[in-house]
Coordinates of C-alpha atoms and ligand atoms in Angstrom, one line a residue:
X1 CA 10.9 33.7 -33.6
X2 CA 10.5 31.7 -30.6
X3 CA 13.5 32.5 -27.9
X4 CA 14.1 31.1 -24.5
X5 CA 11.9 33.8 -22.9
X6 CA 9.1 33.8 -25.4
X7 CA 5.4 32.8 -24.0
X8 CA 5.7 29.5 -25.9
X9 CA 8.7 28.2 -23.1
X10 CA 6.8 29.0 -20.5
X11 CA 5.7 25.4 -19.8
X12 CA 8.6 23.3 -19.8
X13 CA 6.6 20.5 -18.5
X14 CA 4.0 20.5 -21.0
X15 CA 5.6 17.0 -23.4
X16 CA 5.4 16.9 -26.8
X17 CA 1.9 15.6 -27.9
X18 CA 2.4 11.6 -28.1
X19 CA 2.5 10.7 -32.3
X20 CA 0.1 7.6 -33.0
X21 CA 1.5 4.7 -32.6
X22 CA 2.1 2.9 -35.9
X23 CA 1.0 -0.5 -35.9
X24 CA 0.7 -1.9 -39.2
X25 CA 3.8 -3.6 -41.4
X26 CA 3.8 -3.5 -44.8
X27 CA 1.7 -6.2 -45.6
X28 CA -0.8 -5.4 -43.0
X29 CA -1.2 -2.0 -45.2
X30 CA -2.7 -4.4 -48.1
X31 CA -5.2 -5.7 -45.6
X32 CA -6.4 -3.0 -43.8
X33 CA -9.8 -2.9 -44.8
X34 CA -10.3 -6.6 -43.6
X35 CA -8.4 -5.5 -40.3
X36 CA -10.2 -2.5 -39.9
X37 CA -13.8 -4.4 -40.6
X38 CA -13.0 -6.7 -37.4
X39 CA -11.8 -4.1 -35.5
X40 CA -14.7 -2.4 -36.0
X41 CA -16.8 -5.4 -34.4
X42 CA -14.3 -5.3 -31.2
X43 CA -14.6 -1.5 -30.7
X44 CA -18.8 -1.9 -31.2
X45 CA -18.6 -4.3 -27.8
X46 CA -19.1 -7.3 -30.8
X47 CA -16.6 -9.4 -29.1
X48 CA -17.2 -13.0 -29.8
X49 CA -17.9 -11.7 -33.7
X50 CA -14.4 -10.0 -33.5
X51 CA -12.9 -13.4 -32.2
X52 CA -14.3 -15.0 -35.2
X53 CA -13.2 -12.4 -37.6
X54 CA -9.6 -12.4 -36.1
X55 CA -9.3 -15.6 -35.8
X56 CA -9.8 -16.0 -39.4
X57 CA -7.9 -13.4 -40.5
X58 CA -4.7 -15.1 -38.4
X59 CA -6.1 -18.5 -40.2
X60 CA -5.4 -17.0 -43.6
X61 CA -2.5 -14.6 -43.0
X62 CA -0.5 -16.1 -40.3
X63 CA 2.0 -14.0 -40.8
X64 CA 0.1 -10.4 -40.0
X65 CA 1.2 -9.2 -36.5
X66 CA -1.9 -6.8 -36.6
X67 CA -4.4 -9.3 -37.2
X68 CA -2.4 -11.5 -34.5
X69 CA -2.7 -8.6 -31.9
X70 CA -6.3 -7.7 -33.0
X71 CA -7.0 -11.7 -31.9
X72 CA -5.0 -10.9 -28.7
X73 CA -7.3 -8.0 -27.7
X74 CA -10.7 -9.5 -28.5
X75 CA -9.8 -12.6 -26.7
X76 CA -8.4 -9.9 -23.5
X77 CA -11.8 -8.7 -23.9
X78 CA -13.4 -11.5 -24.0
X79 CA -11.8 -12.6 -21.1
X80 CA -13.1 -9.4 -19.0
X81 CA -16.4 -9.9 -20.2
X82 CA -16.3 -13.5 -19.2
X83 CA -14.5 -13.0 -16.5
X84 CA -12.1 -15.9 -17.3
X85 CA -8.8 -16.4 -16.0
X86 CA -8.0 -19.1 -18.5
X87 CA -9.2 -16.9 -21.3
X88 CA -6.6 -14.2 -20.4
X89 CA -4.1 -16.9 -20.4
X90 CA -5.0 -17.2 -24.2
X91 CA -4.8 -13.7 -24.5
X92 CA -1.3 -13.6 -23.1
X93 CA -0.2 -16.4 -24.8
X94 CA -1.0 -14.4 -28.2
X95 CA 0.0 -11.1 -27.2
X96 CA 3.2 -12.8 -27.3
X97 CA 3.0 -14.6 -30.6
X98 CA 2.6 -11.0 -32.3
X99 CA 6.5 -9.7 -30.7
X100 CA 7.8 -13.0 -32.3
X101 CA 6.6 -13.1 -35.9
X102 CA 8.9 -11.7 -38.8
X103 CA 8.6 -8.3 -39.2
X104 CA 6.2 -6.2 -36.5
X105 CA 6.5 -3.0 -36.7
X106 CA 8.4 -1.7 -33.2
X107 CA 5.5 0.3 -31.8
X108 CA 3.1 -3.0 -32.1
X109 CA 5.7 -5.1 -30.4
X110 CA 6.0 -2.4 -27.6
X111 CA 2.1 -2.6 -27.4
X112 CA 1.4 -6.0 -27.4
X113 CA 4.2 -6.6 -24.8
X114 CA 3.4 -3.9 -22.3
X115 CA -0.6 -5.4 -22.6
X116 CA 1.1 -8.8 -21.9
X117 CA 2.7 -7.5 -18.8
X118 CA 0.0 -5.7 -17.1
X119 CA -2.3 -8.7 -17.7
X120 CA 0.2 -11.5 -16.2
X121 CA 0.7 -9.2 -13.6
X122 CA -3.4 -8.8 -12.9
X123 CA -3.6 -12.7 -12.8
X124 CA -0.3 -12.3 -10.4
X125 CA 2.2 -14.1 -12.6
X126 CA 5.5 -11.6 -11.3
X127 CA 7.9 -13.3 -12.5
X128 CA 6.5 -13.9 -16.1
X129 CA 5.6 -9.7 -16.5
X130 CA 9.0 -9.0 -15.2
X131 CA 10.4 -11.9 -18.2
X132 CA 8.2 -9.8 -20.4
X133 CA 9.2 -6.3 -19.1
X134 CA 12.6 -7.3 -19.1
X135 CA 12.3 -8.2 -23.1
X136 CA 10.7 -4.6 -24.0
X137 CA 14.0 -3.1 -22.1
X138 CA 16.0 -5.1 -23.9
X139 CA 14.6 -4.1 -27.2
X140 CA 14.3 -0.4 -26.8
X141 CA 17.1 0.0 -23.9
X142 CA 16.3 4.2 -24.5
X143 CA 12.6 4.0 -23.1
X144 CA 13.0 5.1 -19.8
X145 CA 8.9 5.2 -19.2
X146 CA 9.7 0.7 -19.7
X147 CA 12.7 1.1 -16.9
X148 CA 10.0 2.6 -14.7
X149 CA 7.3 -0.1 -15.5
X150 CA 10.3 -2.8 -14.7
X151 CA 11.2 -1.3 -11.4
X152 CA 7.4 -1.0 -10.7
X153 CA 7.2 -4.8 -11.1
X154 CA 10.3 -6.1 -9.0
X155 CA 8.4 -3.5 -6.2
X156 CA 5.6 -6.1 -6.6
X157 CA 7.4 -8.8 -6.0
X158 CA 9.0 -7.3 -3.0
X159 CA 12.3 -7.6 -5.1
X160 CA 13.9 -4.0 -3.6
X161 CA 16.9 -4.7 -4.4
X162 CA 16.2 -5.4 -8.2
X163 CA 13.5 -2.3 -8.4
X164 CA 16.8 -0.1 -7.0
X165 CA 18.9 -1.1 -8.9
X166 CA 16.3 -0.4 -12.1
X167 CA 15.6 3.2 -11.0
X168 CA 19.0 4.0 -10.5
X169 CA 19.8 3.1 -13.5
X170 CA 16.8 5.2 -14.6
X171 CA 18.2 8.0 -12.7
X172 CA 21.9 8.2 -14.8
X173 CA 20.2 7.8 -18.1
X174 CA 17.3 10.5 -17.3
X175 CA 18.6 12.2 -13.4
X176 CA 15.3 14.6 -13.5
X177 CA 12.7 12.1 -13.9
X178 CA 10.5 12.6 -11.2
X179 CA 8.9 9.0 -11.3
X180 CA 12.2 7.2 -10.6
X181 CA 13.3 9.8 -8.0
X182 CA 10.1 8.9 -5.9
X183 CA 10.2 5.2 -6.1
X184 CA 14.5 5.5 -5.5
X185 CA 13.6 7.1 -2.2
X186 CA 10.4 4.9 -1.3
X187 CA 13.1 2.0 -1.2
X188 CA 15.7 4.1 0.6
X189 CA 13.2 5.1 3.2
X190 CA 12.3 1.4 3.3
X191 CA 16.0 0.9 4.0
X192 CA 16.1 3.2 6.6
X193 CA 18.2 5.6 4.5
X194 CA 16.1 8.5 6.0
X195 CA 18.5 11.2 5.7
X196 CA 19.2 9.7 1.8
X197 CA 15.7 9.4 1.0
X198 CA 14.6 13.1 1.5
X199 CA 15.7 14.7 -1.6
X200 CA 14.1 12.1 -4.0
X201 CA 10.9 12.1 -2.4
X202 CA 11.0 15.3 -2.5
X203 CA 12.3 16.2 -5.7
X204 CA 9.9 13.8 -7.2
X205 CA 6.8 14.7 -5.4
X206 CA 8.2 18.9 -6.7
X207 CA 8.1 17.7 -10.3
X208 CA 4.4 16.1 -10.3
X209 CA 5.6 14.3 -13.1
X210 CA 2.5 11.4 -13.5
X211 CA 2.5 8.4 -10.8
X212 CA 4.3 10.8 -8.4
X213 CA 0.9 12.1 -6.8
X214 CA 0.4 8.8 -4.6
X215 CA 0.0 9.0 -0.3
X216 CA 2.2 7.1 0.3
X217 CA 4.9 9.4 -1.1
X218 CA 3.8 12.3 1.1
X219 CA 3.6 9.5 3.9
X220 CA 7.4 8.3 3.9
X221 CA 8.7 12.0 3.0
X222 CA 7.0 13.7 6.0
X223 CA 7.9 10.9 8.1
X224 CA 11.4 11.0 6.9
X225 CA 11.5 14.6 7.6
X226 CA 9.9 14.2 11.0
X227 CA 13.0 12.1 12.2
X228 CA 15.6 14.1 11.2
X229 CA 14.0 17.0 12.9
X230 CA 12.5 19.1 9.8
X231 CA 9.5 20.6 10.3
X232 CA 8.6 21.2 6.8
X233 CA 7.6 17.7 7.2
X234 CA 4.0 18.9 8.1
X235 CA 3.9 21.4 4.6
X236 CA 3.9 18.0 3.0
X237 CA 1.6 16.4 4.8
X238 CA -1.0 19.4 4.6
X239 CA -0.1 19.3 0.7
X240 CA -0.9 15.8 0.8
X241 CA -4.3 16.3 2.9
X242 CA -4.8 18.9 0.0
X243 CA -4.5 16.7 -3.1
X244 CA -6.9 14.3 -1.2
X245 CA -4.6 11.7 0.0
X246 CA -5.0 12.2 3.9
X247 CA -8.5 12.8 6.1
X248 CA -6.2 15.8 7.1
X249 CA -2.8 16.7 8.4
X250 CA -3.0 14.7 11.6
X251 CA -5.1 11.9 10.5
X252 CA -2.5 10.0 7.3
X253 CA -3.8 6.5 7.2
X254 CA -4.1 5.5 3.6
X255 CA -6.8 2.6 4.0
X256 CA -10.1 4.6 5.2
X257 CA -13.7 4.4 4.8
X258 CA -15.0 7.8 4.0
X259 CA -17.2 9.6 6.8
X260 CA -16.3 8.2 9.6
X261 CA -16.4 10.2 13.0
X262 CA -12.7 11.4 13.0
X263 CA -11.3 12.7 17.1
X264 CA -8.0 11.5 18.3
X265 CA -8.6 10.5 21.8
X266 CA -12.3 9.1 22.7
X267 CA -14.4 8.4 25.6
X268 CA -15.8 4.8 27.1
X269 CA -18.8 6.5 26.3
X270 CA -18.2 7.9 23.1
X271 CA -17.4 4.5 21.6
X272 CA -20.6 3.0 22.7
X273 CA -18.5 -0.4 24.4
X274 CA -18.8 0.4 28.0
X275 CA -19.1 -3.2 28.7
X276 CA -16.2 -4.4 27.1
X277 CA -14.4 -1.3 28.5
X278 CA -16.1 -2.4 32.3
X279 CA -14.5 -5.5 31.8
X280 CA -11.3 -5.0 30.6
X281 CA -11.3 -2.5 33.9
X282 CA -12.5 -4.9 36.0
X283 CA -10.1 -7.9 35.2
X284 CA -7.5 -5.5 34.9
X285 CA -5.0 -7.7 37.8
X286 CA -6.3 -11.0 35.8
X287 CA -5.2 -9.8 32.7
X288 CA -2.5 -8.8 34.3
X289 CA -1.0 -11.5 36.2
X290 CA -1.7 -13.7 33.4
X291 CA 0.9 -11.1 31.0
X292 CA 3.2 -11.4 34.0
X293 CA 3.8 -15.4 33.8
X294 CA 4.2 -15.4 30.5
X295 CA 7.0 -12.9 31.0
X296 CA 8.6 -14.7 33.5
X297 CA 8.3 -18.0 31.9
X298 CA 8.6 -18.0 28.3
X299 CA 9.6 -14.4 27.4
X300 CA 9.7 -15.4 23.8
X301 CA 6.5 -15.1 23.1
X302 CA 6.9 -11.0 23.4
X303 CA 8.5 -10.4 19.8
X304 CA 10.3 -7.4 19.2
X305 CA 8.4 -4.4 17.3
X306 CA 9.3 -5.0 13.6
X307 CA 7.8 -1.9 12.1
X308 CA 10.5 0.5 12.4
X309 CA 8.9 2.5 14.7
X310 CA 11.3 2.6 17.5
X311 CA 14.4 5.7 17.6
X312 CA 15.9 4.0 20.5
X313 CA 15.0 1.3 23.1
X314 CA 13.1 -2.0 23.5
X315 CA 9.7 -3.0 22.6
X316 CA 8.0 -6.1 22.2
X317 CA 4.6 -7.6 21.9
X318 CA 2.7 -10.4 22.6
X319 CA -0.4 -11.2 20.1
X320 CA -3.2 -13.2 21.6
X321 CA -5.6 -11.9 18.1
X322 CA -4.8 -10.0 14.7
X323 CA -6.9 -9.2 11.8
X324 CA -10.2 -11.0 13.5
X325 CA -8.2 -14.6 14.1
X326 CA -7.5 -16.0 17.6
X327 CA -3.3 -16.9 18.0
X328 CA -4.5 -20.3 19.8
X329 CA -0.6 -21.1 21.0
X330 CA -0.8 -17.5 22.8
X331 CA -4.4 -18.5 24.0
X332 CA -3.1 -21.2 26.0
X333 CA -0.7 -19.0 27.9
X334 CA -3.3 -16.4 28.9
X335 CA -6.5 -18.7 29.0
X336 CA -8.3 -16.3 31.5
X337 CA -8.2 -13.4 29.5
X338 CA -9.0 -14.8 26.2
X339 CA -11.8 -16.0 28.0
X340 CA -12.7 -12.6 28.8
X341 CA -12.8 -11.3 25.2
X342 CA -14.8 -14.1 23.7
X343 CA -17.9 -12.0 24.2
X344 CA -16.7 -9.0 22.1
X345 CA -16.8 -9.7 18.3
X346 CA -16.6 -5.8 17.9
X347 CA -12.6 -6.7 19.5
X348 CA -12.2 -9.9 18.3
X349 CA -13.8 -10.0 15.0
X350 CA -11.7 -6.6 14.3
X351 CA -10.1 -7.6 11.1
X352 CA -8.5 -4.9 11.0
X353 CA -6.6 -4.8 14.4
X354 CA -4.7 -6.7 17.2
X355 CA -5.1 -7.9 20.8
X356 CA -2.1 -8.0 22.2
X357 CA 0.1 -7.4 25.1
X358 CA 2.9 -4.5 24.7
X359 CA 5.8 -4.1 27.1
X360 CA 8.2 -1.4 26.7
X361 CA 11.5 -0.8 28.6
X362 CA 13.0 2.4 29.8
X363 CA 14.8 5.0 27.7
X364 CA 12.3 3.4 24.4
X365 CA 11.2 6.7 22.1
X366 CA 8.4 5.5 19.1
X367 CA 8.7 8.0 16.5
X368 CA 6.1 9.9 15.5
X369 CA 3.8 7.4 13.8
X370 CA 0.3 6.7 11.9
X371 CA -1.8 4.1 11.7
X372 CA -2.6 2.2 8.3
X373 CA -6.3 2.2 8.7
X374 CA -9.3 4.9 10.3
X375 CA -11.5 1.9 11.0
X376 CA -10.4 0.9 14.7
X377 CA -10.0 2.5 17.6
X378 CA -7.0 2.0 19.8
X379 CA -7.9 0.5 23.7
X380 CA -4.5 0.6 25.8
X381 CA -5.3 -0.8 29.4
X382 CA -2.5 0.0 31.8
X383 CA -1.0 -3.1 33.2
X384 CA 2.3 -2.0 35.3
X385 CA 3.1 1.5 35.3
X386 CA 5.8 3.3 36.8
X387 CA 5.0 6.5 38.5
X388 CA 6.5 8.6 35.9
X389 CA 8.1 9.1 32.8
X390 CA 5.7 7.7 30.2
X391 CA 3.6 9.3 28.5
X392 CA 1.9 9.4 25.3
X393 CA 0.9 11.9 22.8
X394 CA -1.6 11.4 19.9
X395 CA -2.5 15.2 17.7
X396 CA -1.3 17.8 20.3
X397 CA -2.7 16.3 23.4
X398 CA 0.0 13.7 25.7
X399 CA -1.5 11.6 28.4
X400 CA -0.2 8.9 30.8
X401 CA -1.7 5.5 31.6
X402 CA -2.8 4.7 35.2
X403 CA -2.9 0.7 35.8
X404 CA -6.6 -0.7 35.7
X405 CA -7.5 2.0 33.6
X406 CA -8.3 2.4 29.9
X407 CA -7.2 5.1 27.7
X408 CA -8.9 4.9 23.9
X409 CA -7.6 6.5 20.7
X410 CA -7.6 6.5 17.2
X411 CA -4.3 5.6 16.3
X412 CA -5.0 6.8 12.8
X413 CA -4.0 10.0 14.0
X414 CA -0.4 10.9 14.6
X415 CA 1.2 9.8 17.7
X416 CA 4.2 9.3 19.4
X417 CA 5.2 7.5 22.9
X418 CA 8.6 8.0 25.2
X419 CA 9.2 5.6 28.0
X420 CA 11.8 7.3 30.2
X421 CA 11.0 5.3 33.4
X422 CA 13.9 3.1 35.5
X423 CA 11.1 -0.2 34.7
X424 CA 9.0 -1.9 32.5
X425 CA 6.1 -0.3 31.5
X426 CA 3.2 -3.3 30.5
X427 CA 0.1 -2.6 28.8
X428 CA -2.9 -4.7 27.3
X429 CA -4.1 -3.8 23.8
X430 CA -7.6 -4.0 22.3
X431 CA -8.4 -2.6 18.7
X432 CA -12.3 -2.7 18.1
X433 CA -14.1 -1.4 15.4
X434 CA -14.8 2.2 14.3
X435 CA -18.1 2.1 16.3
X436 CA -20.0 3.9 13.0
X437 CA -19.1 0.7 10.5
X438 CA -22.1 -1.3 10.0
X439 CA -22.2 -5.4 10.6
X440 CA -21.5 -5.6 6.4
X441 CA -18.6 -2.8 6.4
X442 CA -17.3 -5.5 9.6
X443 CA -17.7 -8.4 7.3
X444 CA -16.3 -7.4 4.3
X445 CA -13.6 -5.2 4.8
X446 CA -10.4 -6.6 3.9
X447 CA -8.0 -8.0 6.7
X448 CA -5.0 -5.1 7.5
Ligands
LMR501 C1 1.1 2.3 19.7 O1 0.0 1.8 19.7 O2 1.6 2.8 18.8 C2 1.9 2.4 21.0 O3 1.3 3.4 21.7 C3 1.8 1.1 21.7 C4 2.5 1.1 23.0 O4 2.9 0.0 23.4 O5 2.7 2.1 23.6
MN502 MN1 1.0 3.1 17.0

């Protein structure tokens, strides 16, 4: 007999093996062997044979949903192989056709309209998966693992407030389902719900139910936990460098390339651009005085910090280049020292960076922080810097600026800044390329 605390319970976790889907009606029974003859030419890689076969079966029994999906999938796969958008329209187009004939049997139409979703939302039709992800909730309300998908889709379409409102329902219907708890508490975080978002992230990471093991879950928990002053934040975050989602504890950007030398705080020397580093040094008052008039005369082009970075205080920034593109309009405020940093592609061309000035008023804290990429290095000249009370930290060494100088780091590493001055502190900063990427990796990495 088996008993509560018999071997055979020891894995609670371990579901139920999933029972084959069944796909065929009762008329589709009569025609197997036709069906399973043209399915036979899809699964052998035969796909324009098994688009002719299908097709022909649908011709003569237009009312099969199996030979209906079977033309679905070879024209989805003839669509990969052709790489053709407008052959995966098609494709959708007949997924659906198989939910809406008379009688499919209820695993097809889950099938055929899950396939449908995932491909409109690969060719970036949202709204049309979520119309189709809505219609598979509506017709089997008890499948949470379709919730999940729905909730998935509204976070796509940066609809929060839809995807919370999906997982929480999720979460009454099924309240240990790790999935939902993850994603409820990746849009509480994203709310700024810290506190709230702890024990979903958490709880979901704990049940490693699948889709729970992602970064950026072990990213918002420990960073959660970091603000409200629990130290357990960096267990997570070595658990996280453990299963392969961070370079390691300190370093927790999520878009690297592999290999690359990894040290917080670097040398002029180190990073191989002494020039640019000479000049920025050099032109330190022009650079400067040009940030000062702009201050003085049109202070609206410093924009507040919008990354939810700050505790307490005020921060803005002025952005003269990001991701490898000139900001002409800021350009023409500080002509002198754009000028300057036409010569430096490995600044400019940084697609994956800024150049930009940052102010930052007294009794300002940045929280602990990471940033999204390992391929740029962080240049912070100092500008206007009061004699004490700001500092910086980045891993577990803090430094201070001194104006005219240039402090580098890699700001893919934890760091954290307090400003506790009675003035403005001004600085100028230059993200350049991770020295080791080649010209091609600095061509054709994607923008951040
Ligand atoms: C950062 O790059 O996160 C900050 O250090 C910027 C700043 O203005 O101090
Ligand atoms: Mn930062």
């Amino acid at each position: 007999m088996v008993t509560a605390e018999s071997p055979q319970e020891e894995k609670p976790k371990e579901k139920a093996k999933k029972k084959k889907p069944k796909l065929l009606n009762k008329f589709d029974k009569t025609i197997k062997a036709e069906i399973d003859a043209a399915e036979k030419l899809r699964k052998k890689g035969k796909i324009e044979e098994a688009v002719r076969a299908f097709e022909s079966l649908v011709q003569r029994y237009p009312q099969s949903p199996r030979s209906r999906y079977g033309k679905a999938q070879s024209e989805d796969d003839l669509a990969e192989k052709k790489r053709s958008n407008e052959m995966l329209l098609t494709a959708i187009n007949t997924y659906r056709e198989v939910a809406e004939l008379p009688d499919p049997p209820a695993d097809l139409v889950k099938t055929t309209l899950k396939r449908r979703a995932e491909r409109q939302q690969f060719l970036g039709r949202m709204r049309g998966a979520q119309a189709t992800l809505e219609r598979l909730v509506q017709i089997f309300p008890e499948d949470i693992s379709l919730k999940n998908d729905l909730g998935v889709g509204y976070l796509l379409m940066g609809d929060n407030k839809s995807a919370k409102k999906v997982f929480d329902e999720v979460l009454g219907m099924a309240p240990n389902d790790g999935f939902a708890k993850v994603h409820y508490g990746f849009i509480l975080k994203s709310d700024n719900e810290i506190a709230e978002s702890i024990p979903f992230l958490r709880e979901g990471l704990q049940s490693g139910d699948p889709g729970t093991d992602d970064g950026r879950f072990y990213f918002h928990l420990g960073d959660a936990l970091q603000r409200v002053g629990d130290n357990s934040a960096y267990d997570w975050y070595e658990l996280g460098h453990q299963r392969g989602h961070f370079a390691s504890v300190w370093q927790r950007s999520l878009y690297n390339v592999d290999g690359l030398k990894a040290q917080a705080w670097w040398t002029a020397r180190d990073t191989t651009y002494t020039d640019l580093i000479k000049t920025l040094e050099r032109n330190w008052k022009t650079i400067r005085d040009e940030a000062l008039s702009v201050m003085d005369a049109s202070r609206g082009l410093f924009v507040p910090e919008d990354e939810n970075l700050r505790e307490k205080g005020q921060w803005g920034q002025f952005t003269l280049w990001q991701q490898g593109k000139k900001v002409d309009k800021s350009c023409r405020s500080v002509p002198k020292t754009c000028a300057l940093l036409e010569r430096y592609p490995e600044a400019t061309g940084c697609k994956r960076g800024q150049i930009k000035y940052s102010v930052m008023h007294p009794g300002t804290h940045v929280w602990p922080h990471t940033g999204p990429t390992n391929c740029r290095l962080r240049m912070h000249l100092g500008l206007v810097i009061p004699a004490t009370g700001c500092k910086i930290r980045c891993t577990n060494q803090t430094r201070a600026w001194e104006e005219g100088k240039v402090l580098i780091f890699d700001d893919s590493f934890e760091h954290e800044v307090w400003q506790d001055a009675t003035s403005y502190r001004l600085i100028f900063i230059v993200d350049v390329w991770h020295p080791e990427l080649t010209q091609y990796q600095r061509q054709t990495l994607s923008p951040i």
